[in-house]
Coordinates of C-alpha atoms and ligand atoms in Angstrom, one line a residue:
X1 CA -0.6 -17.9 4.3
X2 CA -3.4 -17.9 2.5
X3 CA -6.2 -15.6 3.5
X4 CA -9.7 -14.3 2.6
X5 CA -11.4 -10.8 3.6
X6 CA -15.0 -10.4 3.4
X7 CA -16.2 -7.2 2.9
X8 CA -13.6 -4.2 1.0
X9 CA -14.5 -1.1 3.1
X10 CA -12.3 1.0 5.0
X11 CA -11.2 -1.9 7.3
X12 CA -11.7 -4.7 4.7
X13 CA -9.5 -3.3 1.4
X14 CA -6.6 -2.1 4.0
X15 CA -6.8 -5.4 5.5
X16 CA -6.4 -7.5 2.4
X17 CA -4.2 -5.0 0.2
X18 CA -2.0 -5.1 3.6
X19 CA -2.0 -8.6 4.3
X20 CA -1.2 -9.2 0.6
X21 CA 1.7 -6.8 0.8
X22 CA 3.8 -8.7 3.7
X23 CA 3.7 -11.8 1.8
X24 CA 0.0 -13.7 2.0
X25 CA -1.9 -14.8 -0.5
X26 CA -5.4 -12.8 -0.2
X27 CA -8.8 -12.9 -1.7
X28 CA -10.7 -10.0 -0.9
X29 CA -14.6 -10.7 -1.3
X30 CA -17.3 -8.6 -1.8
X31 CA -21.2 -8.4 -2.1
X32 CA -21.2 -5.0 -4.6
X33 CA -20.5 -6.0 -7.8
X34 CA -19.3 -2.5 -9.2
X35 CA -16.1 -2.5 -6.1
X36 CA -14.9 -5.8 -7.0
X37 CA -15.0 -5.1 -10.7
X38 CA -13.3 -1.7 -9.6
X39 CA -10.5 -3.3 -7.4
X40 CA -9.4 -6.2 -9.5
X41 CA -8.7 -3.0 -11.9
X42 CA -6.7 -1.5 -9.4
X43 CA -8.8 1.2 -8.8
X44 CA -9.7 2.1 -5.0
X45 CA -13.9 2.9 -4.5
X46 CA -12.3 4.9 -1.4
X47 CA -9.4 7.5 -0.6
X48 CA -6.9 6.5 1.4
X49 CA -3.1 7.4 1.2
X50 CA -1.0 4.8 -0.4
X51 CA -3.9 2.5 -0.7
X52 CA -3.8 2.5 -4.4
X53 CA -0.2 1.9 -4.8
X54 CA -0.2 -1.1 -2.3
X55 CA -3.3 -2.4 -4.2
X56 CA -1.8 -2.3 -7.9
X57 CA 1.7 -3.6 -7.2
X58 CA -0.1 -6.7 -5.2
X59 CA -2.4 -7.3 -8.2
X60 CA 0.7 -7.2 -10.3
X61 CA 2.6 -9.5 -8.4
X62 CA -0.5 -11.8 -7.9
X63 CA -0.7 -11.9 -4.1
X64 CA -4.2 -10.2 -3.9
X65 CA -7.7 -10.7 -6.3
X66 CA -11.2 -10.0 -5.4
X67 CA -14.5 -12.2 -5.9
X68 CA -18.1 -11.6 -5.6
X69 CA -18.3 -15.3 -4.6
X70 CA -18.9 -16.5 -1.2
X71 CA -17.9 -19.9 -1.8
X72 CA -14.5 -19.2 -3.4
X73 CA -13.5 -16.7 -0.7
X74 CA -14.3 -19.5 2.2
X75 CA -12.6 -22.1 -0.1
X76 CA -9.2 -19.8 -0.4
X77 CA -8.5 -18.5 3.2
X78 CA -7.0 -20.9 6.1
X79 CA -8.0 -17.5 7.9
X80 CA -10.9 -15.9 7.1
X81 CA -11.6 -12.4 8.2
X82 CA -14.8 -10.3 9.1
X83 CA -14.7 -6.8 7.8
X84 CA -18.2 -6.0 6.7
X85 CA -20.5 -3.2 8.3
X86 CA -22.2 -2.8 11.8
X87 CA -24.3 0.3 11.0
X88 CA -25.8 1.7 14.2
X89 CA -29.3 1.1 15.1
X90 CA -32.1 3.0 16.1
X91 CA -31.8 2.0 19.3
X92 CA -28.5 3.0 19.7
X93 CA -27.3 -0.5 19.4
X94 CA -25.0 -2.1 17.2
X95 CA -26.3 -3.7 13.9
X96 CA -25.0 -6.8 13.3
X97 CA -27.4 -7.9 10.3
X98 CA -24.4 -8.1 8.0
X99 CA -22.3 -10.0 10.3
X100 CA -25.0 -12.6 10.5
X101 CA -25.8 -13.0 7.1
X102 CA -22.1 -13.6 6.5
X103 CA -21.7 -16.1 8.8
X104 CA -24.1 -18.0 7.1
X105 CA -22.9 -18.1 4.1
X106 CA -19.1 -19.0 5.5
X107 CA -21.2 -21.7 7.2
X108 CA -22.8 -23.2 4.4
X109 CA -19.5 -22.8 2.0
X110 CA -17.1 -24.8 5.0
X111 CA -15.3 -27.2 3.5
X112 CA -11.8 -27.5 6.1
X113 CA -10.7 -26.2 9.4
X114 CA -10.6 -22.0 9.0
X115 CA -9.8 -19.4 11.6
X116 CA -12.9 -17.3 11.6
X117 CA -11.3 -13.5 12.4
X118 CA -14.0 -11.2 13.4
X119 CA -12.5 -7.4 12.8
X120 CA -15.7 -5.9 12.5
X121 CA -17.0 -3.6 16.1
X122 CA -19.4 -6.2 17.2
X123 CA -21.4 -6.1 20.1
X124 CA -20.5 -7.9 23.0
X125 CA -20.4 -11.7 23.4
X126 CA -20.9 -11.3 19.2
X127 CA -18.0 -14.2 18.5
X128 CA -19.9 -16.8 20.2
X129 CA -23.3 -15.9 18.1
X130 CA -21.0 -15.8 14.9
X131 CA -19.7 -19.5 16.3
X132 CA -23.5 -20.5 16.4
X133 CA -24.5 -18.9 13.1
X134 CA -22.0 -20.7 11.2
X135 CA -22.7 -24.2 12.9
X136 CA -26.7 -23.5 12.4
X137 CA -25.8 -22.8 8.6
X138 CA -23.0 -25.8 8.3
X139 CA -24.6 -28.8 6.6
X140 CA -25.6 -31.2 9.2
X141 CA -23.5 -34.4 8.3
X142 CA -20.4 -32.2 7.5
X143 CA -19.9 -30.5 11.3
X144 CA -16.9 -29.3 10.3
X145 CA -14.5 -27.8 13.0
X146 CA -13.9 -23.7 13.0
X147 CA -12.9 -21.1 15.4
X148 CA -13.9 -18.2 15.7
X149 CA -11.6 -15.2 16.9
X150 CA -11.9 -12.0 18.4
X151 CA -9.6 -9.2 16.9
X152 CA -10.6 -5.8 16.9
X153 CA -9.3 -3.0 14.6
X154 CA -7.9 0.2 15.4
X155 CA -6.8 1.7 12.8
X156 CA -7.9 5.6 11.6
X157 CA -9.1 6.1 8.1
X158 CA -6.6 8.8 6.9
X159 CA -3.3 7.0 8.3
X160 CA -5.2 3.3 7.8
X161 CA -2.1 1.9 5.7
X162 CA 0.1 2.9 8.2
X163 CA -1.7 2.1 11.3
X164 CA -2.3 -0.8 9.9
X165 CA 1.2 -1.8 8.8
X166 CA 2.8 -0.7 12.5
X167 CA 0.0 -1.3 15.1
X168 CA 0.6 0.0 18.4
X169 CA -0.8 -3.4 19.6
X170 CA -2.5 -6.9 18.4
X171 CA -5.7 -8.1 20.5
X172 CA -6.9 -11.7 20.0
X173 CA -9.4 -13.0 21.8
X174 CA -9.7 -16.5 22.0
X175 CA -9.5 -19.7 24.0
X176 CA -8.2 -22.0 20.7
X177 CA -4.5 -22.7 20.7
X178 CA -4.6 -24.1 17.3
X179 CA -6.4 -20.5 16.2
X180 CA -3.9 -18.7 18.1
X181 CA -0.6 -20.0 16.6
X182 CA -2.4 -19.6 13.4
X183 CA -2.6 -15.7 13.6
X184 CA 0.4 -15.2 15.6
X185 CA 2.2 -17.0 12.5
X186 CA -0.2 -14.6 10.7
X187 CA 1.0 -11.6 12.4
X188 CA 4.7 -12.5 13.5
X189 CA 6.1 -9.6 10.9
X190 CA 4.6 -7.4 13.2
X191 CA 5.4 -9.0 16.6
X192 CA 9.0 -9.1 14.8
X193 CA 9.1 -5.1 14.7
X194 CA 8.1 -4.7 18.7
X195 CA 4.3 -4.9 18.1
X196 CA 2.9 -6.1 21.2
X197 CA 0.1 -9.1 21.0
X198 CA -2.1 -9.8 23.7
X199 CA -4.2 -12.8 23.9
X200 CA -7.5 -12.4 26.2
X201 CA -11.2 -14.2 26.2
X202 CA -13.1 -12.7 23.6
X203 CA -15.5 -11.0 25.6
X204 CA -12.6 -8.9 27.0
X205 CA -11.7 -8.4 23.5
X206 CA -14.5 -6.8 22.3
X207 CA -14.8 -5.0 25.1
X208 CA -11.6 -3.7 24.3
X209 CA -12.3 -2.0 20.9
X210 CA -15.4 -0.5 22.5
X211 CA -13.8 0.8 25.6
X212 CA -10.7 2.5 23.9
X213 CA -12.7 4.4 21.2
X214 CA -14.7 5.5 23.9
X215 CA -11.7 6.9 25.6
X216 CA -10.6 8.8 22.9
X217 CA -14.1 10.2 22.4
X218 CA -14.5 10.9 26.0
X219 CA -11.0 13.0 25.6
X220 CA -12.5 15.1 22.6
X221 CA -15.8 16.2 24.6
X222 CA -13.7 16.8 27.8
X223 CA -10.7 19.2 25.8
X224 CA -13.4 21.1 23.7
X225 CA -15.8 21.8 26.9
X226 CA -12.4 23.4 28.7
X227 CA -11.7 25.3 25.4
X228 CA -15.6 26.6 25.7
X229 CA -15.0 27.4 29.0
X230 CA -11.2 29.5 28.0
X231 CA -13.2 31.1 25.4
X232 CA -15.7 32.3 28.1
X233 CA -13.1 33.8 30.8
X234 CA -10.6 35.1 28.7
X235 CA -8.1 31.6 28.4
X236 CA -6.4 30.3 25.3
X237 CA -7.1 26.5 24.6
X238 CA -3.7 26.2 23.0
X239 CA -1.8 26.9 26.1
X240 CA -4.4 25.1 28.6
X241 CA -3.5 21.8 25.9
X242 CA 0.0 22.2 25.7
X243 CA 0.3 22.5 29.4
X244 CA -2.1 19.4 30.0
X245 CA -0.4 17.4 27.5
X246 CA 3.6 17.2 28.4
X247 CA 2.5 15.6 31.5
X248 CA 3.4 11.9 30.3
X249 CA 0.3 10.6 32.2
X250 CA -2.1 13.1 29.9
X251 CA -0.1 13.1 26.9
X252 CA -0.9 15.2 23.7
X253 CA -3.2 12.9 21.1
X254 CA -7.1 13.6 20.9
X255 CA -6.7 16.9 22.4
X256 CA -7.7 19.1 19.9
X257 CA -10.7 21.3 20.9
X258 CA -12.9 21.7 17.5
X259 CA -16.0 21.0 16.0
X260 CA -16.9 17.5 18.1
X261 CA -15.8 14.3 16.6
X262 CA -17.3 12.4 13.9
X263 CA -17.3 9.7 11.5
X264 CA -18.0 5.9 11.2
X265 CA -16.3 5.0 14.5
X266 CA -16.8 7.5 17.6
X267 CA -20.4 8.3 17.5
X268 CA -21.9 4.7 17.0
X269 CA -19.5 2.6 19.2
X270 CA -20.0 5.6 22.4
X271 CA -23.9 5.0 21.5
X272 CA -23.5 1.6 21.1
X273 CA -21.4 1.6 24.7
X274 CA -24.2 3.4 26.3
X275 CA -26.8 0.8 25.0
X276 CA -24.6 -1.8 26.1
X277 CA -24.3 -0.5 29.7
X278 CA -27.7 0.3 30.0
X279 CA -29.3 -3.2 28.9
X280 CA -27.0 -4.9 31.6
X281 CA -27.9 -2.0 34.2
X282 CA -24.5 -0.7 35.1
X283 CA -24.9 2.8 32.8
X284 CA -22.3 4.7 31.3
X285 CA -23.0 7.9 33.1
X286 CA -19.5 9.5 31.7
X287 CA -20.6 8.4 28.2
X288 CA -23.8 10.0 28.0
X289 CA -22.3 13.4 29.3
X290 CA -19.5 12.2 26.4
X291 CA -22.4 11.9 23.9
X292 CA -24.1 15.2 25.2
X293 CA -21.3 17.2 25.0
X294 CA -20.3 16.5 21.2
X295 CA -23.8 17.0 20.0
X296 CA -23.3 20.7 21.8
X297 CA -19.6 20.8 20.1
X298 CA -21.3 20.7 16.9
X299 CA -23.6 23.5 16.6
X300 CA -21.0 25.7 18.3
X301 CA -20.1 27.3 15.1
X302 CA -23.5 27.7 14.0
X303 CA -23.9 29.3 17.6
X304 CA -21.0 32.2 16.8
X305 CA -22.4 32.7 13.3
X306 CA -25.9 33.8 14.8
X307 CA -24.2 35.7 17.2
X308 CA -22.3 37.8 14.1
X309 CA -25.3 38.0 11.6
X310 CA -28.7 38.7 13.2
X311 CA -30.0 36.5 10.9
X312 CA -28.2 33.7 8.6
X313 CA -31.3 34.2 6.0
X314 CA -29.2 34.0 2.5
X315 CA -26.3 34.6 3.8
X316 CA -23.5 33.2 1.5
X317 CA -21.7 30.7 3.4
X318 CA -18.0 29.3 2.2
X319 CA -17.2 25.8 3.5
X320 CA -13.8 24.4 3.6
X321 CA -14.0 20.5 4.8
X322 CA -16.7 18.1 4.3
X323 CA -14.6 14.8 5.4
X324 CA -14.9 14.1 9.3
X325 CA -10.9 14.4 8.6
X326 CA -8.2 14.8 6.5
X327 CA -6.7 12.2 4.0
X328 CA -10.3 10.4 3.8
X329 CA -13.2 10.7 1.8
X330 CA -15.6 9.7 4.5
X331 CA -17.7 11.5 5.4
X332 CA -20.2 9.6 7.6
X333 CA -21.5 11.1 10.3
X334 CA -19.0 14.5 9.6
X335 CA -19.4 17.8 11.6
X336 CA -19.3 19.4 8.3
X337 CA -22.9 17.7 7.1
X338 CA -24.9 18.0 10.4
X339 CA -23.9 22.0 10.1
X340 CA -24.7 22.6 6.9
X341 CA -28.0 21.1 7.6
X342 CA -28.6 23.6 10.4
X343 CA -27.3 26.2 8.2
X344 CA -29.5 25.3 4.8
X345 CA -32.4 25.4 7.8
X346 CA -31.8 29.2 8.9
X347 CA -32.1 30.0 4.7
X348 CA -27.9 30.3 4.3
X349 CA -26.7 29.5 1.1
X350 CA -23.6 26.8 0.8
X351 CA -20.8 26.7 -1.3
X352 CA -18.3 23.8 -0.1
X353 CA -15.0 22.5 -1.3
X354 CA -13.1 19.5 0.1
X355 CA -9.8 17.8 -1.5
X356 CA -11.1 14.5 -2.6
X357 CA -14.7 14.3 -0.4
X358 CA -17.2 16.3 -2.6
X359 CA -18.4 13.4 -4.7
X360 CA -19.5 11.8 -0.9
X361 CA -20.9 15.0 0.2
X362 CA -23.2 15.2 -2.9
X363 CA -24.8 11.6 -2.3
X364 CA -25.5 12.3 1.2
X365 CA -26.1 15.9 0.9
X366 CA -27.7 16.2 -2.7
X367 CA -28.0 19.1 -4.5
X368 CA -29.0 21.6 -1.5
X369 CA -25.2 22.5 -1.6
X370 CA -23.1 24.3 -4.3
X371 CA -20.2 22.3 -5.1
X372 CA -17.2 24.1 -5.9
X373 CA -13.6 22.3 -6.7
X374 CA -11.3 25.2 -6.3
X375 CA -10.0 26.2 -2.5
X376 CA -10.3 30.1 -3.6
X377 CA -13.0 29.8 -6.1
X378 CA -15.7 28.9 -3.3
X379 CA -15.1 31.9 -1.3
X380 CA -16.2 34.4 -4.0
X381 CA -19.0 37.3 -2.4
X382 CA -19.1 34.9 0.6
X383 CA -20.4 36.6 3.8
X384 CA -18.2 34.0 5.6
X385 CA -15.9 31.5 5.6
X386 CA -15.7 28.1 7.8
X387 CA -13.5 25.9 7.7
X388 CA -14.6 22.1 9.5
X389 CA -11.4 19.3 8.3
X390 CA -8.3 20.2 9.4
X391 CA -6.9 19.5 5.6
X392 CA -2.9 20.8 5.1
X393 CA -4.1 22.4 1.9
X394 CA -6.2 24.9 4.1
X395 CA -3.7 25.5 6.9
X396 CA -1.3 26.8 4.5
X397 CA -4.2 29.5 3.1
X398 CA -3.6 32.5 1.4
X399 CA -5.2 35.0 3.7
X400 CA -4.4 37.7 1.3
X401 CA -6.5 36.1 -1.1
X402 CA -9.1 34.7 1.8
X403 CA -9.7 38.7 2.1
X404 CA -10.1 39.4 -1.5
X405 CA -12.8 37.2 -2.5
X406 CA -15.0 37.3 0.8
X407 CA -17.7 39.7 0.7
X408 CA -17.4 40.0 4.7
X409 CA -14.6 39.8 6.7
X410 CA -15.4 36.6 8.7
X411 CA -13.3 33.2 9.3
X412 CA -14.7 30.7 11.2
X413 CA -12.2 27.6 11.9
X414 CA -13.4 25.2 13.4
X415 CA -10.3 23.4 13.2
X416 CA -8.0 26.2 15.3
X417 CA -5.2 25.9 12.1
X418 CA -4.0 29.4 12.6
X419 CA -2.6 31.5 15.5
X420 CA -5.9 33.8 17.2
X421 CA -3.6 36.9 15.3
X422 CA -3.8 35.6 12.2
X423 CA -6.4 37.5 10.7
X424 CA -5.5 41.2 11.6
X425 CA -3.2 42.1 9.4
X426 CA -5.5 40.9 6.5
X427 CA -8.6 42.9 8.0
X428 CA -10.0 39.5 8.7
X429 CA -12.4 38.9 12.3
X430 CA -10.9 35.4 13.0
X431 CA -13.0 33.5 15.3
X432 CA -11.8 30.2 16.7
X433 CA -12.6 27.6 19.6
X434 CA -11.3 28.1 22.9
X435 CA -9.5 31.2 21.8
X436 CA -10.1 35.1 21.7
X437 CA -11.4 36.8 18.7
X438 CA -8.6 39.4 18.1
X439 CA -10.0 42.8 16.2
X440 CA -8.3 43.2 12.7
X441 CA -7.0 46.3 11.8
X442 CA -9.2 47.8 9.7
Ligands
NAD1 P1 -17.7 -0.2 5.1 O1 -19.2 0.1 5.1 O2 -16.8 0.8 4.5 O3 -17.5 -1.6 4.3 C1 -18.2 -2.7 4.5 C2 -18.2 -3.6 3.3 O4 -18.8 -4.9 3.5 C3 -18.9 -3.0 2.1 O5 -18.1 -3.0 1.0 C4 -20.1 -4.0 1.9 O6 -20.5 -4.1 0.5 C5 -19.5 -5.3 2.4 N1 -20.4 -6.4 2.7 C6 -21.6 -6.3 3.3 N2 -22.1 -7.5 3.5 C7 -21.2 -8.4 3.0 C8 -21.2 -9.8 2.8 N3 -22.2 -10.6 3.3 N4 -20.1 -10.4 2.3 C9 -19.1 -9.7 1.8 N5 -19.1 -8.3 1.9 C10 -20.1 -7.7 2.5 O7 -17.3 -0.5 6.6 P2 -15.9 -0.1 7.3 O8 -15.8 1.3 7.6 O9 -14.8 -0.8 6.6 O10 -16.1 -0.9 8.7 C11 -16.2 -2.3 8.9 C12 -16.2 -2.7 10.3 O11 -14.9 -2.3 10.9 C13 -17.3 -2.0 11.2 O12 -17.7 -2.9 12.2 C14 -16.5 -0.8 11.8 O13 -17.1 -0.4 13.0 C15 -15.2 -1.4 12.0 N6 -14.1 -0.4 12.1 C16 -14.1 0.6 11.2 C17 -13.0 1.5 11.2 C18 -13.0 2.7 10.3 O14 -12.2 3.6 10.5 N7 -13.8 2.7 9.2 C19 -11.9 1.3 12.1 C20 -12.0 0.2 13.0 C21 -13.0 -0.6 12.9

């Protein structure tokens, strides 16, 4: 089938580059000149495992390209998906500037019947505005007919390829038949394989994407304040989670106590919920404590450093992690950068490494930070180290060598990678979340 992607970001490149790769012919379209340039090279702006591979072989085999033009894009696809960005605002609500200004433009470029796909997190009731945009844009004598369709995303940056290739489910919402034969012809590779596809109203829909990344963030907040609570009365998180979790109604995903969650996803849809909820008056009271609770989470290790060191003026502090989580680059909205602001604050010194996220860090961070590219390298004469992404590189560290370069014997995971005895035999204070501090043996 042919298809076009607007927008290559996290959800737009793994869209198109996986689309292409079970058979359709995709043109992925783009308003930033330097990523389209980039990706009809073969070359991914962004990390994400087996991205690249996917990308060059369907370049080769001439099932994917990428355009800066609008008008090409809406001219290739029978199915046209909405990938671009809906940056939180101010208010707490959802922008959907981009979305609208796309719209447009697929509006003014119509030329046939397309299945509009809206995969961006859009507020709610969002696919009948796109549905309005476009016809306000559409040249008036052409009234062209379109539908517009509601399909969330779900995948995780780190695991997108994957996620994306075996969804655990398909959500459509949308009251055309014609649109939804069209993307369950689309999609039938995965239906093939088990994946379930449900068809709702598109209010439901959206509702949908919102609600379950809620969920997931609700289960973060809730693990890490029972691991605060362990920590307090003498418990070990690790047990309390791995007796919560093999009852089949709790199960064992999103609860790991750590550092609060992060990234593009979790803090702007549960503040976009909350805005939701509060402009129809029926709040999300379990949301705000949700929200509350994570912006807690994060300071907690600058919390147990200030309880260490009397004072965290130049203090040299060793970061490992700046990505919100392992096999990405992203590092929107990461634990890692809102503490190392708090820490630059108190006068500490930085020195940070992370696997494939430092060039990030640096735009968002700037030069306040010491960028180091070697694990063991950034822990020279540090008073202490923390570690924030839970990176396999670091849970396989050298403690031995942790112990030699570190000017004080202090780890601080944020991440709980290790056992709470880890650090003893090394003459290391390990301090984690929801667990004991065990005294080394000096
Ligand atoms: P992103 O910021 O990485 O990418 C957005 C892209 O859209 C950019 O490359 C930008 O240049 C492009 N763009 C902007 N305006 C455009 C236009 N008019 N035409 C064509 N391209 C345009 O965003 P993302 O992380 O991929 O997220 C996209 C959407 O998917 C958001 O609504 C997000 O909430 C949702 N989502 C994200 C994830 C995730 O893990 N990142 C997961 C599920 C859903």
């Amino acid at each position: 089938m042919k298809v076009s992607v607007f927008g290559t970001g996290y959800v737009g490149l793994v869209t198109a580059a996986c689309l292409a790769e079970i058979g359709n012919d995709v043109l992925g379209m783009d308003i930033d000149q330097k990523k389209v340039e980039s990706l009809n090279q073969g070359v991914t702006p962004i990390y994400e495992k087996g991205l690249e591979e996917i990308l060059v072989k369907n370049l080769k085999e001439k099932r994917l390209k990428f355009t800066l033009s609008h008008a090409e894009a809406v001219q290739h696809g029978e199915v046209l998906f909405i990938t671009v960005g809906t940056p939180q605002k101010e208010s707490g609500a959802a922008d959907i500037k981009y979305v609208e200004a796309l719209a447009l433009k697929i509006g003014q470029n119509l030329d046939s019947y397309k299945v509009v796909v809206n995969k961006s997190t859009v507020p709610i009731g969002a696919s009948v505005w796109v549905k309005n945009w476009i016809e306000k844009a559409e040249k008036k004598s052409a009234s062209i007919p379109f539908d517009v369709v509601s399909n969330p995303e779900f995948l995780q940056e780190g695991t997108a390829v994957k996620n994306f290739l075996e969804p655990d489910r398909i959500i459509l919402g949308t009251d055309s038949k014609k649109a939804e034969q069209i993307l369950k012809e689309l999609y039938s590779p995965f239906v093939q394989k088990g994946c379930p596809l449900l068809v709702m109203d598109s209010v439901s829909s959206e509702i949908t994407k919102y609600a379950s990344n809620s969920f997931l963030a609700t289960k973060i907040s809730f693990i890490n304040e029972i691991a605060n609570y362990c920590e307090r009365v003498g418990g070990n998180i690790d047990f309390v989670k791995k007796g919560m979790s093999l009852d089949k109604r709790i199960g064992e995903h999103f609860l790991n106590a750590g550092v609060g969650y992060g990234g593009s996803c979790f803090p702007k849809d549960v503040e976009a919920m909350i805005h939701f909820g509060q402009s129809e008056n029926t709040p999300f009271q379990i949301l705000t404590a949700v929200r509350s609770v994570n912006a807690k989470q994060k300071k907690i290790l600058l919390q147990k450093l200030k309880h260490q060191f009397s004072s965290l003026q130049s203090l040299k502090i060793a970061i490992w992690g700046l990505a919100f989580k392992p096999f990405t680059d992203d590092v929107r909205e990461a634990p890692a950068l809102e503490l190392i602001q708090s820490l630059k604050k108190e006068g500490a010194k930085i020195f940070a490494h992370d696997p494939v996220a430092l060039k990030n860090a640096k735009i968002m961070l700037g030069e306040a930070v010491h960028y180091v590219e070697d694990q063991y390298a950034v822990l020279k004469n540090a008073d202490a180290l923390l570690i924030l992404t839970e990176w396999p590189e670091y849970g396989q560290a050298d403690f031995k060598k942790i112990k030699k370069n570190l000017n004080q014997p202090h780890v601080f995971d944020g991440r709980n990678l290790f056992p709470p005895s880890v650090g003893k035999d090394f003459g290391l204070y390990y301090h984690s979340i929801g667990r004991q501090t065990e005294k080394p043996n000096l």
